[in-house]
Amino acid sequence: MSNLVSLKISDLSYTYGEKEVFTNLSFLLKQGDFTILMGANGAGKSTLLKLITRSLPIQKGTIELFGQKLARKTQKYIGYVPQSLTLQIPNFPIRCSEFLYSSLISLKTLARPYTAKEKDLAKQALDLTATTHLQNKLLTNLSGGEKQRLLLARAILKKPKLLLLDEPFNHLDYKSQQIIHATLQQLNQEGTSILLISHSKEYAIQTAKSVLFLDTTLQEIDPQTLPLMPV
């Protein structure tokens, strides 16, 4: 395992109105870590990922990515897979290939053609997540497992150094679970740091290099002690 720090969180606190979600969270993720984030519903696991991705503003504390303070320019290091149920499917028809490539463009570059390098990156992401055959399908016609795999392909398209996943296996068929698991294992072996939310003790025990348990505060747990905990 590398000593390079992928993610550093220091004294992070967050509240919704008067509700305190978590207080003074501090932890490090090193390059090549595969960390499972666990905790009860409402403990703030998804909120934590949204803070790292800048979907929510930091209220107190600091977040650093690869030695740099969290900012717009640091988002290039992150790939993010939200819960599939939170994905807002457009009302107008959009093909899976267009959805995939949308992570590469902005309003300023909307009309430009894709480069050979971008097409190669897209092919690699589709191959790795077994979604190549979905390219010409409409996004609205995909199954839950297909959507989740396409979300993963989109998240890894730009070769992120840190991959964040919010319960990626929820409500998925066995085949999709196995494909996503194999993809994550390969990415991690290639050096990608992974922070994944899960409620599954079994998955954490079999897969995680470390486990973080969130319940207002944060506790680091040896994955092998999980069977003794009421997670």
PDB file of C-alpha atoms in Angstrom, residues 3 6 22 36 48 50 52 54 64 72-73 86 88 105 112 170 181 188 195 204 208 221 225:
ATOM      1  CA  ASN A   3       1.907   6.199   1.711  1.00  0.00           C
ATOM      2  CA  SER A   6      -5.697  10.273  -1.492  1.00  0.00           C
ATOM      3  CA  PHE A  22     -21.956  14.253  12.320  1.00  0.00           C
ATOM      4  CA  ILE A  36     -16.129   0.434   3.241  1.00  0.00           C
ATOM      5  CA  LEU A  48     -20.162  12.730   3.523  1.00  0.00           C
ATOM      6  CA  LYS A  50     -21.722  14.750  -1.261  1.00  0.00           C
ATOM      7  CA  ILE A  52     -16.331  15.298  -0.939  1.00  0.00           C
ATOM      8  CA  ARG A  54     -18.797  19.416  -3.587  1.00  0.00           C
ATOM      9  CA  GLU A  64      -8.060  17.620   0.917  1.00  0.00           C
ATOM     10  CA  ARG A  72     -13.310  22.799  -8.457  1.00  0.00           C
ATOM     11  CA  LYS A  73      -9.919  21.862  -9.894  1.00  0.00           C
ATOM     12  CA  THR A  86     -31.208   9.095  -7.171  1.00  0.00           C
ATOM     13  CA  GLN A  88     -32.686  11.718 -12.630  1.00  0.00           C
ATOM     14  CA  ILE A 105     -18.161  17.920 -22.090  1.00  0.00           C
ATOM     15  CA  ARG A 112     -17.002  19.744 -30.435  1.00  0.00           C
ATOM     16  CA  ASN A 170     -28.615  -2.175  -3.866  1.00  0.00           C
ATOM     17  CA  HIS A 181     -17.464  -6.226  -7.892  1.00  0.00           C
ATOM     18  CA  ASN A 188      -8.237  -1.123  -6.936  1.00  0.00           C
ATOM     19  CA  LEU A 195     -14.563   4.589  -0.643  1.00  0.00           C
ATOM     20  CA  ALA A 204     -16.933  -5.725   3.905  1.00  0.00           C
ATOM     21  CA  ALA A 208     -12.424  -4.194   2.465  1.00  0.00           C
ATOM     22  CA  ILE A 221     -12.888  -1.033  12.511  1.00  0.00           C
ATOM     23  CA  THR A 225     -14.451  -7.905  13.911  1.00  0.00           C
TER      24      THR A 225
END
